[in-house]
Amino acid sequence: MTDYQQTYWEHIEEGSLWLQYCSHCQRYVFYPRRHCPYCPRENLEWRQTSGQGRVHSYTLVRVSALPEFKDLVPYIYALVDLVEGIRIPTNIIECAVDQVRVDMPVTLATIKREGRALPVFKPFQKQN
Ligand SMILES: [Zn+2]
């Protein structure tokens, strides 16, 4: 695992989602990598995201090809648009499969799979 992949996963383990940011392009970068994909610069900085986003699209997984997800079926696989402008593939948890909607606000959570934390999202509940 590279240093930048390790940094990403260490933050996930702590329950927060950090992304690389290119100060030249003023854009977040996902997935973690050595260079900015929009310009040739290295030395991307790390910034903590809000963990807030909206469901861009989703599908229901009834048969998982991934052994580590077999006990979760049926589960919601989704693309989530973070407020930071990044689209991330993920799962939606704590949401009935008939309740998920496109544009639904979601917030970061993590699940443990085989001893490792993975970033997932759950419905965002406004606090009164
Ligand atoms: Zn750049």
PDB file of C-alpha atoms and ligand atoms in Angstrom:
ATOM      1  CA  MET A   1       0.000   0.000   0.000  1.00  0.00           C
ATOM      2  CA  THR A   2       1.331   3.449  -0.880  1.00  0.00           C
ATOM      3  CA  ASP A   3       1.705   6.273   1.651  1.00  0.00           C
ATOM      4  CA  TYR A   4      -1.264   8.165   0.231  1.00  0.00           C
ATOM      5  CA  GLN A   5      -3.490   5.084   0.272  1.00  0.00           C
ATOM      6  CA  GLN A   6      -2.421   4.457   3.874  1.00  0.00           C
ATOM      7  CA  THR A   7      -3.303   8.027   4.894  1.00  0.00           C
ATOM      8  CA  TYR A   8      -6.768   7.644   3.352  1.00  0.00           C
ATOM      9  CA  TRP A   9      -7.465   4.338   5.152  1.00  0.00           C
ATOM     10  CA  GLU A  10      -6.088   5.547   8.498  1.00  0.00           C
ATOM     11  CA  HIS A  11      -8.631   8.384   8.515  1.00  0.00           C
ATOM     12  CA  ILE A  12     -11.441   5.989   7.555  1.00  0.00           C
ATOM     13  CA  GLU A  13     -10.411   3.818  10.479  1.00  0.00           C
ATOM     14  CA  GLU A  14     -10.894   6.900  12.715  1.00  0.00           C
ATOM     15  CA  GLY A  15     -14.353   7.500  11.200  1.00  0.00           C
ATOM     16  CA  SER A  16     -13.559  10.502   9.013  1.00  0.00           C
ATOM     17  CA  LEU A  17     -13.195  10.909   5.266  1.00  0.00           C
ATOM     18  CA  TRP A  18     -10.162  12.896   4.122  1.00  0.00           C
ATOM     19  CA  LEU A  19      -9.445  13.598   0.477  1.00  0.00           C
ATOM     20  CA  GLN A  20      -6.461  14.962  -1.342  1.00  0.00           C
ATOM     21  CA  TYR A  21      -6.791  18.551  -2.531  1.00  0.00           C
ATOM     22  CA  CYS A  22      -4.889  20.314  -5.284  1.00  0.00           C
ATOM     23  CA  SER A  23      -4.326  23.934  -4.250  1.00  0.00           C
ATOM     24  CA  HIS A  24      -3.410  24.841  -7.848  1.00  0.00           C
ATOM     25  CA  CYS A  25      -6.655  23.519  -9.374  1.00  0.00           C
ATOM     26  CA  GLN A  26      -8.644  24.176  -6.180  1.00  0.00           C
ATOM     27  CA  ARG A  27     -10.263  20.782  -6.551  1.00  0.00           C
ATOM     28  CA  TYR A  28     -10.522  17.659  -4.473  1.00  0.00           C
ATOM     29  CA  VAL A  29      -9.034  14.476  -5.852  1.00  0.00           C
ATOM     30  CA  PHE A  30     -10.450  10.978  -5.471  1.00  0.00           C
ATOM     31  CA  TYR A  31      -9.151   8.238  -5.361  1.00  0.00           C
ATOM     32  CA  PRO A  32      -5.828   8.829  -3.532  1.00  0.00           C
ATOM     33  CA  ARG A  33      -2.869   9.113  -5.897  1.00  0.00           C
ATOM     34  CA  ARG A  34       0.553  10.651  -6.389  1.00  0.00           C
ATOM     35  CA  HIS A  35      -0.350  13.366  -8.908  1.00  0.00           C
ATOM     36  CA  CYS A  36      -3.281  15.694  -9.418  1.00  0.00           C
ATOM     37  CA  PRO A  37      -5.307  14.238 -12.354  1.00  0.00           C
ATOM     38  CA  TYR A  38      -6.107  17.768 -13.627  1.00  0.00           C
ATOM     39  CA  CYS A  39      -2.582  19.177 -13.670  1.00  0.00           C
ATOM     40  CA  PRO A  40       0.815  17.511 -13.342  1.00  0.00           C
ATOM     41  CA  ARG A  41       1.507  18.688  -9.798  1.00  0.00           C
ATOM     42  CA  GLU A  42       2.468  16.463  -6.890  1.00  0.00           C
ATOM     43  CA  ASN A  43       2.324  17.350  -3.201  1.00  0.00           C
ATOM     44  CA  LEU A  44      -1.436  17.201  -2.895  1.00  0.00           C
ATOM     45  CA  GLU A  45      -2.605  18.258   0.545  1.00  0.00           C
ATOM     46  CA  TRP A  46      -5.044  16.346   2.749  1.00  0.00           C
ATOM     47  CA  ARG A  47      -8.305  17.923   3.854  1.00  0.00           C
ATOM     48  CA  GLN A  48     -11.066  16.507   5.984  1.00  0.00           C
ATOM     49  CA  THR A  49     -14.410  16.415   4.190  1.00  0.00           C
ATOM     50  CA  SER A  50     -17.747  17.291   5.720  1.00  0.00           C
ATOM     51  CA  GLY A  51     -18.919  13.718   5.249  1.00  0.00           C
ATOM     52  CA  GLN A  52     -22.103  15.146   3.739  1.00  0.00           C
ATOM     53  CA  GLY A  53     -23.492  14.294   0.344  1.00  0.00           C
ATOM     54  CA  ARG A  54     -26.448  13.224  -1.740  1.00  0.00           C
ATOM     55  CA  VAL A  55     -27.301  10.003  -3.511  1.00  0.00           C
ATOM     56  CA  HIS A  56     -26.531  10.369  -7.217  1.00  0.00           C
ATOM     57  CA  SER A  57     -27.759   6.901  -8.171  1.00  0.00           C
ATOM     58  CA  TYR A  58     -28.127   3.499  -6.558  1.00  0.00           C
ATOM     59  CA  THR A  59     -28.928  -0.129  -7.142  1.00  0.00           C
ATOM     60  CA  LEU A  60     -30.025  -2.966  -4.928  1.00  0.00           C
ATOM     61  CA  VAL A  61     -27.559  -5.831  -4.554  1.00  0.00           C
ATOM     62  CA  ARG A  62     -29.358  -9.125  -3.985  1.00  0.00           C
ATOM     63  CA  VAL A  63     -26.461 -11.440  -4.893  1.00  0.00           C
ATOM     64  CA  SER A  64     -22.974 -10.243  -3.963  1.00  0.00           C
ATOM     65  CA  ALA A  65     -19.986 -11.490  -5.936  1.00  0.00           C
ATOM     66  CA  LEU A  66     -17.808 -10.269  -3.059  1.00  0.00           C
ATOM     67  CA  PRO A  67     -17.491 -12.876  -0.285  1.00  0.00           C
ATOM     68  CA  GLU A  68     -16.979 -10.188   2.378  1.00  0.00           C
ATOM     69  CA  PHE A  69     -20.377  -8.618   1.520  1.00  0.00           C
ATOM     70  CA  LYS A  70     -22.441 -11.818   1.209  1.00  0.00           C
ATOM     71  CA  ASP A  71     -23.951 -11.513   4.696  1.00  0.00           C
ATOM     72  CA  LEU A  72     -25.171  -7.959   3.952  1.00  0.00           C
ATOM     73  CA  VAL A  73     -27.508  -8.784   1.062  1.00  0.00           C
ATOM     74  CA  PRO A  74     -29.800  -7.261   0.122  1.00  0.00           C
ATOM     75  CA  TYR A  75     -27.890  -3.992   0.394  1.00  0.00           C
ATOM     76  CA  ILE A  76     -27.845  -0.645  -1.383  1.00  0.00           C
ATOM     77  CA  TYR A  77     -24.852   0.130  -3.579  1.00  0.00           C
ATOM     78  CA  ALA A  78     -24.748   3.807  -4.498  1.00  0.00           C
ATOM     79  CA  LEU A  79     -22.813   6.639  -6.026  1.00  0.00           C
ATOM     80  CA  VAL A  80     -22.777   9.547  -3.588  1.00  0.00           C
ATOM     81  CA  ASP A  81     -21.939  13.116  -4.576  1.00  0.00           C
ATOM     82  CA  LEU A  82     -20.019  14.744  -1.720  1.00  0.00           C
ATOM     83  CA  VAL A  83     -20.544  18.457  -1.159  1.00  0.00           C
ATOM     84  CA  GLU A  84     -16.806  18.746  -1.944  1.00  0.00           C
ATOM     85  CA  GLY A  85     -17.610  17.824  -5.568  1.00  0.00           C
ATOM     86  CA  ILE A  86     -16.430  14.219  -5.551  1.00  0.00           C
ATOM     87  CA  ARG A  87     -18.548  11.236  -6.603  1.00  0.00           C
ATOM     88  CA  ILE A  88     -17.744   8.177  -4.511  1.00  0.00           C
ATOM     89  CA  PRO A  89     -18.907   4.557  -4.884  1.00  0.00           C
ATOM     90  CA  THR A  90     -20.225   3.295  -1.561  1.00  0.00           C
ATOM     91  CA  ASN A  91     -23.008   1.482   0.275  1.00  0.00           C
ATOM     92  CA  ILE A  92     -26.020   3.033   1.988  1.00  0.00           C
ATOM     93  CA  ILE A  93     -26.753   1.593   5.440  1.00  0.00           C
ATOM     94  CA  GLU A  94     -29.495   2.107   8.036  1.00  0.00           C
ATOM     95  CA  CYS A  95     -31.963   2.670   5.203  1.00  0.00           C
ATOM     96  CA  ALA A  96     -34.760   0.324   4.133  1.00  0.00           C
ATOM     97  CA  VAL A  97     -34.180  -0.734   0.548  1.00  0.00           C
ATOM     98  CA  ASP A  98     -37.500   0.812  -0.554  1.00  0.00           C
ATOM     99  CA  GLN A  99     -36.684   4.128   1.150  1.00  0.00           C
ATOM    100  CA  VAL A 100     -33.528   5.128  -0.736  1.00  0.00           C
ATOM    101  CA  ARG A 101     -34.019   7.935  -3.255  1.00  0.00           C
ATOM    102  CA  VAL A 102     -31.925   9.840  -5.765  1.00  0.00           C
ATOM    103  CA  ASP A 103     -30.869  13.195  -4.230  1.00  0.00           C
ATOM    104  CA  MET A 104     -31.447  11.904  -0.702  1.00  0.00           C
ATOM    105  CA  PRO A 105     -29.098  13.632   1.798  1.00  0.00           C
ATOM    106  CA  VAL A 106     -26.655  11.204   3.389  1.00  0.00           C
ATOM    107  CA  THR A 107     -23.858  11.396   5.907  1.00  0.00           C
ATOM    108  CA  LEU A 108     -20.673   9.390   6.415  1.00  0.00           C
ATOM    109  CA  ALA A 109     -20.561   6.241   8.513  1.00  0.00           C
ATOM    110  CA  THR A 110     -18.230   3.259   8.567  1.00  0.00           C
ATOM    111  CA  ILE A 111     -18.706  -0.484   8.677  1.00  0.00           C
ATOM    112  CA  LYS A 112     -16.149  -3.109   9.610  1.00  0.00           C
ATOM    113  CA  ARG A 113     -15.420  -5.813   7.072  1.00  0.00           C
ATOM    114  CA  GLU A 114     -12.765  -8.391   7.819  1.00  0.00           C
ATOM    115  CA  GLY A 115     -11.275  -6.148  10.500  1.00  0.00           C
ATOM    116  CA  ARG A 116     -11.075  -3.072   8.304  1.00  0.00           C
ATOM    117  CA  ALA A 117     -13.271   0.042   8.322  1.00  0.00           C
ATOM    118  CA  LEU A 118     -14.989   0.936   5.039  1.00  0.00           C
ATOM    119  CA  PRO A 119     -16.637   4.278   4.229  1.00  0.00           C
ATOM    120  CA  VAL A 120     -20.402   4.003   3.772  1.00  0.00           C
ATOM    121  CA  PHE A 121     -23.242   6.491   4.100  1.00  0.00           C
ATOM    122  CA  LYS A 122     -26.532   6.602   5.984  1.00  0.00           C
ATOM    123  CA  PRO A 123     -29.566   8.864   5.656  1.00  0.00           C
ATOM    124  CA  PHE A 124     -28.892  12.328   7.072  1.00  0.00           C
ATOM    125  CA  GLN A 125     -31.259  13.237   9.879  1.00  0.00           C
ATOM    126  CA  LYS A 126     -31.660  16.957  10.490  1.00  0.00           C
ATOM    127  CA  GLN A 127     -31.243  17.812  14.147  1.00  0.00           C
ATOM    128  CA  ASN A 128     -33.961  20.005  15.646  1.00  0.00           C
TER     129      ASN A 128
HETATM  130 ZN    ZN B   1      -4.132  20.206  -9.964  1.00  0.00          ZN
END
